[in-house]
Coordinates of C-alpha atoms in Angstrom, one line a residue:
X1 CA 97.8 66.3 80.3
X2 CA 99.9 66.3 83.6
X3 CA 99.2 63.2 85.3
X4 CA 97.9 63.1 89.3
X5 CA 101.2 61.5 89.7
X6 CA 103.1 64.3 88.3
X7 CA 101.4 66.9 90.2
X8 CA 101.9 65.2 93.8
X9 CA 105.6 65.1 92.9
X10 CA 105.9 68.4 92.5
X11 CA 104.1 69.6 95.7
X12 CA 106.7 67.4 97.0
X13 CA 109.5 69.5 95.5
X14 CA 107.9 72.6 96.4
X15 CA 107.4 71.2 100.1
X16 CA 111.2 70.1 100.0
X17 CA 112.8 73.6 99.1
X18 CA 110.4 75.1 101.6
X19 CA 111.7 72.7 104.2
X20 CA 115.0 73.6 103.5
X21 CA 114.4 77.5 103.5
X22 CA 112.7 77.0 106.9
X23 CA 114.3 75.1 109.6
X24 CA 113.5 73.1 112.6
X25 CA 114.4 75.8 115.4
X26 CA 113.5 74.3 118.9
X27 CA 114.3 76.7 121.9
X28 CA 114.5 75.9 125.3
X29 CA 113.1 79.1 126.6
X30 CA 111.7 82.3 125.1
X31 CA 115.1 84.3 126.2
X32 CA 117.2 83.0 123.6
X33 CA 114.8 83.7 120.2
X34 CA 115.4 86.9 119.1
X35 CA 115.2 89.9 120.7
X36 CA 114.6 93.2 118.9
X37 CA 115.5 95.4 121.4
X38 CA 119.0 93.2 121.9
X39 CA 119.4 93.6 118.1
X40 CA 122.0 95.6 116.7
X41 CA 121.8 97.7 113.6
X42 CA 124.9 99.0 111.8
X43 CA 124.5 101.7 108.8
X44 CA 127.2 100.9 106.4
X45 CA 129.1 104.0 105.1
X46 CA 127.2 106.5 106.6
X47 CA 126.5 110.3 105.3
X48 CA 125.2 113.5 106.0
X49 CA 123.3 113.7 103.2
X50 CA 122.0 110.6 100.4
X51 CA 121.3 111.0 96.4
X52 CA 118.4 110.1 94.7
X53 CA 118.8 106.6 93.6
X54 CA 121.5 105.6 95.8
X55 CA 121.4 102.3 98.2
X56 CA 121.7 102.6 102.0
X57 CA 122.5 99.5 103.1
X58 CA 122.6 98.4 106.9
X59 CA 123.9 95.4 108.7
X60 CA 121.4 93.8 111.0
X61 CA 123.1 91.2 113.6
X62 CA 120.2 89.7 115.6
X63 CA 120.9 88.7 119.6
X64 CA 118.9 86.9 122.2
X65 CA 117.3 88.3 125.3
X66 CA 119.9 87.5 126.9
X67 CA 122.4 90.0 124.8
X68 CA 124.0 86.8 123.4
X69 CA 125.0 86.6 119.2
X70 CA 122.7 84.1 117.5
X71 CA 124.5 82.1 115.2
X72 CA 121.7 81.7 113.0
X73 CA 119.3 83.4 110.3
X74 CA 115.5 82.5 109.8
X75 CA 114.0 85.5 111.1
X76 CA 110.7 87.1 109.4
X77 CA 112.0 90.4 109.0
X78 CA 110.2 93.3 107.4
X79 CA 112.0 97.0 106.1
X80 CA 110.5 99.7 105.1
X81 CA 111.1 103.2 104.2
X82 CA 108.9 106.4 104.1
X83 CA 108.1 110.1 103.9
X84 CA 104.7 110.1 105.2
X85 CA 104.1 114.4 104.4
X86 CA 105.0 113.4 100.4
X87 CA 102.8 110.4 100.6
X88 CA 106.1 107.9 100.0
X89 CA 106.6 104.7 101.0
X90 CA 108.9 101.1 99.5
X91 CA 109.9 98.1 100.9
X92 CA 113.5 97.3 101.7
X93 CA 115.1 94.2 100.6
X94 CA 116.7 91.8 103.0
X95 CA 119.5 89.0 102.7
X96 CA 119.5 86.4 104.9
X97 CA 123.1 85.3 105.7
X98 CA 122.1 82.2 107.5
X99 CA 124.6 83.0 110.5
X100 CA 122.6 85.6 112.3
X101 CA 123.7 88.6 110.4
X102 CA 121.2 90.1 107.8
X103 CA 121.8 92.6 105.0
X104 CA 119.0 95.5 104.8
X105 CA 119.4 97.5 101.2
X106 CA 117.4 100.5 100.9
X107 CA 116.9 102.2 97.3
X108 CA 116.1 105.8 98.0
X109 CA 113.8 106.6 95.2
X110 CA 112.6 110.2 96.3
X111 CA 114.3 113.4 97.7
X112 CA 113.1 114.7 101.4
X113 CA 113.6 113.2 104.7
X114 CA 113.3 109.8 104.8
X115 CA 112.4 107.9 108.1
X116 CA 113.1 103.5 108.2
X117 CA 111.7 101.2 110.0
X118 CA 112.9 97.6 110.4
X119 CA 110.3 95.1 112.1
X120 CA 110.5 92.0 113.9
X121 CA 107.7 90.0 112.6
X122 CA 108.2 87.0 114.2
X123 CA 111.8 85.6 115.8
X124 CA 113.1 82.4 113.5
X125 CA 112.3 80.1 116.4
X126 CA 108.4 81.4 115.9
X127 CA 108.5 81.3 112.4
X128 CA 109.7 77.3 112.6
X129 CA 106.8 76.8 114.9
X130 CA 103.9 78.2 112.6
X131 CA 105.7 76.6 109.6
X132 CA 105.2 73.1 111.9
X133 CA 102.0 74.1 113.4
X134 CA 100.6 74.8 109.9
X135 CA 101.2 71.4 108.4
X136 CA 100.0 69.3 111.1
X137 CA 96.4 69.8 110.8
X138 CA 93.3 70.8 109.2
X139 CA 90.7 71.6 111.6
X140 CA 91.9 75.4 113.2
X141 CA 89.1 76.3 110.3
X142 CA 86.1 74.4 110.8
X143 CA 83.0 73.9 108.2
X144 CA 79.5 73.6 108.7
X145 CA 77.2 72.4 105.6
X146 CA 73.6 73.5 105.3
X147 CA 71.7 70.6 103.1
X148 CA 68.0 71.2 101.9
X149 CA 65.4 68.8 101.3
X150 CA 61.8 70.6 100.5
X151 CA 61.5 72.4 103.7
X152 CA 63.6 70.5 105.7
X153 CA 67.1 71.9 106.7
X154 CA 70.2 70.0 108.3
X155 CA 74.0 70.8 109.3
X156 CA 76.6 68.8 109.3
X157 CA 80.1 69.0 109.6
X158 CA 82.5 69.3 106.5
X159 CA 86.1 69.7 105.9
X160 CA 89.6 69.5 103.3
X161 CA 89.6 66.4 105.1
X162 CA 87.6 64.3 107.7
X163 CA 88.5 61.7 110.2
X164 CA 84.9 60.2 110.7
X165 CA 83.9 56.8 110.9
X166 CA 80.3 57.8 109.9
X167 CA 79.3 58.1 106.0
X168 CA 80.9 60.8 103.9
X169 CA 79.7 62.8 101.1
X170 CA 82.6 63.1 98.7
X171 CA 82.5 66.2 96.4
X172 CA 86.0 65.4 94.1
X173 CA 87.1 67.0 91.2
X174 CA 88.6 63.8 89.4
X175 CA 91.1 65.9 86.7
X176 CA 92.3 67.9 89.5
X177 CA 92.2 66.0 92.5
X178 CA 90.6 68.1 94.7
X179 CA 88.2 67.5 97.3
X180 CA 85.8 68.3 100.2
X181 CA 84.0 66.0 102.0
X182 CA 81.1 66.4 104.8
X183 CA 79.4 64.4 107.1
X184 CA 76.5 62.8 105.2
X185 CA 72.8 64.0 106.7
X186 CA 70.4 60.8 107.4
X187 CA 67.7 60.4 104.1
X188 CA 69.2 63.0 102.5
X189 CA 71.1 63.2 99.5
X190 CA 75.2 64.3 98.7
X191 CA 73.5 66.4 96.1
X192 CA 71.3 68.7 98.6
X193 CA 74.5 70.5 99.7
X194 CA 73.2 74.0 99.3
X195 CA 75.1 76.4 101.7
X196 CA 78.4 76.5 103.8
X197 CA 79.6 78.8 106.7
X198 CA 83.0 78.3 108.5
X199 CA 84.4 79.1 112.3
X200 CA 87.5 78.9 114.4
X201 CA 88.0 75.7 116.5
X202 CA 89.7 75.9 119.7
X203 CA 92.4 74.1 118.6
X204 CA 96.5 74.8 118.0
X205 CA 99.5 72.9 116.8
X206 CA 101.9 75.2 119.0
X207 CA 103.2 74.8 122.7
X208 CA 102.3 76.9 125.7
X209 CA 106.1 78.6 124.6
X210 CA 105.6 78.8 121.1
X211 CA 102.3 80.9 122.0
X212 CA 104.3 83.1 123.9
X213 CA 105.9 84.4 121.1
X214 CA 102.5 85.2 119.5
X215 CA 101.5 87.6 122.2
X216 CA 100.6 91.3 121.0
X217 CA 103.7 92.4 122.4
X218 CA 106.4 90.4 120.6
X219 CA 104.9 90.9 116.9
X220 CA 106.2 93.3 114.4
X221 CA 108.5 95.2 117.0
X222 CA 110.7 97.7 115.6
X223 CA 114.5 97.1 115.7
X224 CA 115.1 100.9 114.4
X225 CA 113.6 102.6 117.7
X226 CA 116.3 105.3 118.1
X227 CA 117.3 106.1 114.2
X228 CA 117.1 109.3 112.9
X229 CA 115.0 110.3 109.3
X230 CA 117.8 110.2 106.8
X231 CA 118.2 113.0 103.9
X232 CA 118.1 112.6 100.4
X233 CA 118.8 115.1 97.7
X234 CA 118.3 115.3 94.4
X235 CA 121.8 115.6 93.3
X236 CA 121.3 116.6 89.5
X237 CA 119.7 113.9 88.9
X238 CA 117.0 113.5 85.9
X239 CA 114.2 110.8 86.6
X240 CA 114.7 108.6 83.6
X241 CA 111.3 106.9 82.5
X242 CA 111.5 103.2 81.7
X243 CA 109.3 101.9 78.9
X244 CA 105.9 101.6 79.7
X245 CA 104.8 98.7 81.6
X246 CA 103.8 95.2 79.8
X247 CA 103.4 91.6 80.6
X248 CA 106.0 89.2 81.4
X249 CA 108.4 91.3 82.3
X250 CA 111.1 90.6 85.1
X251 CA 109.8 91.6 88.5
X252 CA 112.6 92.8 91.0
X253 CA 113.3 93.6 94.8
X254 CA 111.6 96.1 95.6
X255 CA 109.1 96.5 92.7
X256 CA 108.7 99.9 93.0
X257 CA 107.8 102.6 95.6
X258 CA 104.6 105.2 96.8
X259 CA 105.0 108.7 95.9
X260 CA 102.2 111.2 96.3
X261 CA 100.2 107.8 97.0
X262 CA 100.8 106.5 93.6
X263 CA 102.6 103.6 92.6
X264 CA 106.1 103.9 90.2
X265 CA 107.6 100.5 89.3
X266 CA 111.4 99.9 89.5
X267 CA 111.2 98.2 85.9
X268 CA 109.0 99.5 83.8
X269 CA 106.3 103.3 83.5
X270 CA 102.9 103.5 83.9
X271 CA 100.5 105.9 82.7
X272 CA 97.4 107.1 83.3
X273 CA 94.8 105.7 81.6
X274 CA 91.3 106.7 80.7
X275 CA 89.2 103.9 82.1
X276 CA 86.2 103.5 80.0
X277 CA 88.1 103.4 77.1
X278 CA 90.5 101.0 77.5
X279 CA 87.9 98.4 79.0
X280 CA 86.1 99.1 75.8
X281 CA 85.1 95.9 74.2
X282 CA 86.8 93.8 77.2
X283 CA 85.5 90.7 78.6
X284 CA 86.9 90.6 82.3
X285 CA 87.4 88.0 84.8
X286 CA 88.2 88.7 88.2
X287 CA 88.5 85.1 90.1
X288 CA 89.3 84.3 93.7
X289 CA 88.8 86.2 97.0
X290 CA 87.4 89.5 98.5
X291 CA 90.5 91.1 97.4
X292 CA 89.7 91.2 94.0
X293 CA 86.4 91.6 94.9
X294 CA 87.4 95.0 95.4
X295 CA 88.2 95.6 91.8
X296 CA 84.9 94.7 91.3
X297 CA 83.5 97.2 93.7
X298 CA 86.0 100.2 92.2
X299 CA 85.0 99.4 88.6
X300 CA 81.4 99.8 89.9
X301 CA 82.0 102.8 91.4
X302 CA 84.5 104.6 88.8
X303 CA 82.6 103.8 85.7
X304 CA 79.1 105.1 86.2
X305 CA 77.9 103.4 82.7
X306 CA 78.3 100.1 84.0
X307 CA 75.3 98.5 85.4
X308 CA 75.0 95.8 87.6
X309 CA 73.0 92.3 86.4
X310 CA 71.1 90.7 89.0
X311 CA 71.9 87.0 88.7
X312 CA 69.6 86.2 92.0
X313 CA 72.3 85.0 94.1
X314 CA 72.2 86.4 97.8
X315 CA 75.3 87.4 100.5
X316 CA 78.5 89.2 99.9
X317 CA 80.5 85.8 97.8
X318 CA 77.8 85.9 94.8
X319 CA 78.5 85.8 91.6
X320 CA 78.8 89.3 89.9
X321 CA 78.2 90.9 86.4
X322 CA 78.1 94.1 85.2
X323 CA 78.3 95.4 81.7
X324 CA 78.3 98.5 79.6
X325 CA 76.3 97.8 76.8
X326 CA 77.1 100.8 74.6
X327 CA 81.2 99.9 75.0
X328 CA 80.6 96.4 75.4
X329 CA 82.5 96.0 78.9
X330 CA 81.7 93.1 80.6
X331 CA 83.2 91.9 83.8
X332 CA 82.2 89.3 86.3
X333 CA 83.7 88.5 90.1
X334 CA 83.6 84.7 91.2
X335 CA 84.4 83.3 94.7
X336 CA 87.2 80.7 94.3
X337 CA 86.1 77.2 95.8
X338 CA 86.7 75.6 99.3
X339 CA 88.4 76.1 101.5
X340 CA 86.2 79.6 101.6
X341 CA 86.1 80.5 105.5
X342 CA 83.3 83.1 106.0
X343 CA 81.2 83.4 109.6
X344 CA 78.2 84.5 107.2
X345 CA 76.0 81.6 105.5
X346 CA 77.0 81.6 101.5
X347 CA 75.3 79.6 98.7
X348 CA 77.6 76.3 97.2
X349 CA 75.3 75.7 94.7
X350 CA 77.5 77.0 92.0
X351 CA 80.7 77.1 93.8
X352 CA 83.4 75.8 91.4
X353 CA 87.3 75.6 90.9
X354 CA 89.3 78.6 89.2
X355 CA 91.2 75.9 87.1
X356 CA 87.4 74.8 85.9
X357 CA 86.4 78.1 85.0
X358 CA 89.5 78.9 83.1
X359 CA 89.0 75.8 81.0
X360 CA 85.4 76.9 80.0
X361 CA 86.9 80.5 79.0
X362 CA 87.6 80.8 75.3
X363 CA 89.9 83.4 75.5
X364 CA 91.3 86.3 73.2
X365 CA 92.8 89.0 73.0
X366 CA 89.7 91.3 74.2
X367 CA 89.5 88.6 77.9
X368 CA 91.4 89.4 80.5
X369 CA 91.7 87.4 83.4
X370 CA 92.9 88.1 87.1
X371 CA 93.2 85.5 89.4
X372 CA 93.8 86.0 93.3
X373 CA 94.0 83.4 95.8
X374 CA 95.6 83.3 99.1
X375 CA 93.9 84.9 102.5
X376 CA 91.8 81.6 102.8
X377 CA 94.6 78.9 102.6
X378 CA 96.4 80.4 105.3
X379 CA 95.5 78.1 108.4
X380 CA 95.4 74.9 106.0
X381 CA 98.4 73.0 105.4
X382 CA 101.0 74.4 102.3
X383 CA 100.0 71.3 100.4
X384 CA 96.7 72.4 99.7
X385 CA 97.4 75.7 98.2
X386 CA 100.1 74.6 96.5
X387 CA 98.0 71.7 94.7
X388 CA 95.4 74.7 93.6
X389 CA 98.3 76.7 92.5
X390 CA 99.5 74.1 90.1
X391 CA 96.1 73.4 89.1
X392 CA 95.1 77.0 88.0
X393 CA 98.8 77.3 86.1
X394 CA 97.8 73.9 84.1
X395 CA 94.5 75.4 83.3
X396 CA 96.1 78.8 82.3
X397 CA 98.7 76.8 80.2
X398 CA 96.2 75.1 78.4
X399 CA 94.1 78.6 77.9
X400 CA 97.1 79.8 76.3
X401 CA 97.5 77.1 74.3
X402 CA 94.3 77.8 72.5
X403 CA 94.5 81.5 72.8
X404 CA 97.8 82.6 73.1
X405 CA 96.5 86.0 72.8
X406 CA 94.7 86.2 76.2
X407 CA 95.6 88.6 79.1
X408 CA 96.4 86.5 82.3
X409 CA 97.0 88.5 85.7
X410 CA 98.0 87.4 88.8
X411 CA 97.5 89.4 91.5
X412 CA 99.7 88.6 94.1
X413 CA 98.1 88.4 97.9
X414 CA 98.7 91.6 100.2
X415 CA 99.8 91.6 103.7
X416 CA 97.2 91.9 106.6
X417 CA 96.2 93.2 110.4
X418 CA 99.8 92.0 112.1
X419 CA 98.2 91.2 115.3
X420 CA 95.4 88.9 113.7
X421 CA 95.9 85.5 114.9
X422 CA 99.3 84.5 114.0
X423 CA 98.6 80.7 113.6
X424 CA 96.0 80.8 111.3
X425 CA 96.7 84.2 109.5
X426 CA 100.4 85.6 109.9
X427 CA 101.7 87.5 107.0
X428 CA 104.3 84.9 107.4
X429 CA 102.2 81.8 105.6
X430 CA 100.9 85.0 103.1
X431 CA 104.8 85.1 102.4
X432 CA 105.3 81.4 101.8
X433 CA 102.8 81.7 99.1
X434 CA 104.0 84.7 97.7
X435 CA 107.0 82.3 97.0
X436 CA 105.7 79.3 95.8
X437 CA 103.1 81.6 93.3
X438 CA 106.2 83.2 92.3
X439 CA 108.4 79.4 91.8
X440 CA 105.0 77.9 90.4
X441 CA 104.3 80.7 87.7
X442 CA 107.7 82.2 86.7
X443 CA 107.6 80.1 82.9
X444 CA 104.7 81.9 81.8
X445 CA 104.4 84.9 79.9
X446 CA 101.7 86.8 82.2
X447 CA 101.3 90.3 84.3
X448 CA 102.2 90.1 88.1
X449 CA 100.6 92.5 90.0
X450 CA 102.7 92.5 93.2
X451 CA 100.0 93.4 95.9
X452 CA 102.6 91.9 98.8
X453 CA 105.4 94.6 97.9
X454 CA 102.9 97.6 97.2
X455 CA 101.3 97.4 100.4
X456 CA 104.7 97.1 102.7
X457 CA 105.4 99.9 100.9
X458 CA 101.7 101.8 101.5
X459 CA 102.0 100.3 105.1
X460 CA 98.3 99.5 105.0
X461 CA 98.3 96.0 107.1
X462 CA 94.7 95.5 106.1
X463 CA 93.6 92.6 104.5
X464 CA 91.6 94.8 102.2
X465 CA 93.8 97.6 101.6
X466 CA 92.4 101.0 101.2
X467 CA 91.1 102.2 97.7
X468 CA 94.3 104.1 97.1
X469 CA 96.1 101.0 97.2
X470 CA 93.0 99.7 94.8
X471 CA 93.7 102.5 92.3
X472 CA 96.9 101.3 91.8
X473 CA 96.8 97.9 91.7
X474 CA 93.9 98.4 88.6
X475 CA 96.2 101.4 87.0
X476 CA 98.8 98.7 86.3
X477 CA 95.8 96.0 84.9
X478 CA 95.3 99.2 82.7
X479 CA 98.7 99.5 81.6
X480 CA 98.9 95.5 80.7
X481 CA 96.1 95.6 78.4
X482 CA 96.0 99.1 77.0

């Protein structure tokens, strides 16, 4: 049993190297943050002509409006490369040299022309401001509980954390230390608590000139404006096919790369896999948000033996079944519990922790499970995702414990619109968990499906990607446990 105290210590370390990798960065005015278009880009040992498999690496040193050198890193950078005729797409990797300069290595993975992009998410002085923004409050998200008594209805206000000198209803999880809280309602009890819906406050943790750098204009603006495509050639080269894809292996930058709008890992080979019968006899899990939701909706779609169960739950988060009684495939979708930000009305009456649901799964070597959490932490402070992160990796290091045989997923989250609203949903704080899931989960032996780097590399910015990007992500679940 890790102890409460245990676990707030090492939130605390996570915090710390987070901290570290992020800054302070006050500016006097908006001219000296980066400027893209100031920004020079340098192609290191350039050619006519590129081979298959080759790196094209390119020095990056960032400048201010003003023209001027900056003398320091910290910018949210984002490189990609594509053919869009063949279909092709990866993500570059990028090294921070902490001095202004940056390091952009491209693998060229396919043969054709080739055209790269290099976008200025956010400057490093906006990126220090949402990081600070982010962690000062919990209220840009705010929660509205619906409690029933016979026929009687009433709303109150409930949040991660309340400052109210009125009565609270506490709903804790003791072993994991996690809790809501809303605003008692007169005569009625904590218990009632039937429904929940969510909205943006006016509020925000960042200046008039931190906003500023927020502005439609000033996110994700290419640096590579007047580059030419590049051409790659085959140069007698044979694709060499790795072994096929399993869990637990090593995971490397970039993962892999789009090509005829399917997904080939760096590490490892995928095949393709008849569907029905590799779920055959497979108890499935799918826990977390609307982006494994999806799965849910493509196994519905794509296996037209498997029937849905009504479990008479209404709205888009309830629980869903749906089975194949002659192969005995069974796979269910649950929400993941507060904070769950959704404009519709959805029922909390069974609403329940990921960690609590793993600890009530037996496990084997026919369940699978796939966890996904992310979107919905986003405008909370780091601490709160970080706590559940820790919580479902003790609950998944107990499962394993007891059935070491079990198939545990973790499908990493996937970047979204770039002009949503940066303070509560920039890809940046979708990054920052990307790292801490990655820090937080490296000791165990699991699949990682890496939803971040496939869709930079589809280019989809949607924060449900497009079924192609689906199709992949489940064709890898397929290679894991087939």
């Amino acid at each position: 049993m890790i102890s409460p105290v245990m676990t707030d210590l090492r939130i605390k370390e996570i915090m710390k190297k987070l901290d570290q990798l992020i800054p302070p960065r006050p500016f006097p005015h908006v001219n000296t943050t980066t400027s893209a278009a100031h920004s020079r880009v340098t192609v290191l040992n350039p050619r006519d002509t590129y081979c298959i498999g080759e790196h094209l690496d390119l020095l990056l040193e960032v400048r201010d409006h003003l023209g001027r050198r900056k003398e320091y890193g910290g910018d949210f950078l984002r490189a990609r490369m594509s053919s869009p005729a063949l279909k092709a797409g990866a993500s570059g990797e990028v090294t921070d040299f902490n001095n202004g300069t940056y390091l952009v290595r491209f693998t060229l993975f396919w043969e054709g022309q080739v055209s790269l992009s290099l976008l200025l998410i956010h400057p490093s002085e906006g990126v220090s401001a949402l990081w600070r923004a982010r962690n000062q409050g919990y209220d840009r998200v705010i929660f509205t509980g619906q409690f029933s008594r016979d026929t009687f209805h009433v709303n109150t206000d409930c949040a991660l954390i309340l400052n109210s000198s009125t009565e609270l209803c506490q709903y804790l999880d003791g072993q994991y230390q996690e809790a809501f809280y809303c605003v008692k309602p007169q005569h009625t009890p904590c218990a009632a608590l039937t429904h929940m819906r969510s909205k943006n406050k006016e509020v925000s943790y960042l200046s008039k000139q931190e906003r500023s750098l927020f502005e439609r204009s000033n996110v994700g603006v290419e640096i590579m404006k007047s580059f030419n495509a590049i051409n790659v050639s085959r140069c007698n080269k044979c694709d060499k096919l790795g072994e096929k894809c399993k869990l637990g292996m090593i995971s490397t930058a970039p993962s892999g790369h789009v090509w005829k709008d399917t997904w080939n890992p760096v590490s490892c080979s995928l095949t393709s896999i008849e569907m029905k019968e590799c779920l055959r006899g497979k108890l499935i899990y799918l826990l977390g948000d609307s982006t494994v939701r999806q799965w849910m909706e493509y196994f519905k779609e794509n296996i037209n033996t498997l029937k849905s169960v009504d479990l008479h739950e209404s709205g888009k988060l309830r629980h869903q079944l749906a089975v194949d009684l002659d192969r005995n495939i069974n796979i269910q979708w649950q929400k993941h519990s507060y904070p769950l930000i959704g404009s519709l009305t959805y029922s909390v009456k069974e609403i329940e922790y990921i960690a609590r649901v793993i600890d009530r799964i037996g496990g084997g070597k026919n369940t699978v499970i796939v966890i996904s959490l992310g979107q919905h932490f986003r405008p909370f402070p780091i601490d709160v995702f970080i706590r559940r992160a820790l919580n479902v990796h003790k609950a998944v290091q107990h499962l394993l414990l007891r059935s070491p045989d079990t198939t545990v997923i973790i499908k990493a989250e996937n970047t979204r619109e770039m002009y949503s609203d940066a303070e509560r949903f920039s890809d940046f704080h979708g990054y920052i968990h990307y790292l801490a899931m990655k820090d937080i989960f490296q000791d165990i032996n699991m699949g990682i499906i890496d939803a971040w780097d496939m869709t930079i590399a589809y280019g989809t910015n949607d924060v449900h990607p497009p079924q192609s990007v689906v199709r992949n992500q489940i064709n890898i679940l397929l290679n894991y446990i087939c």
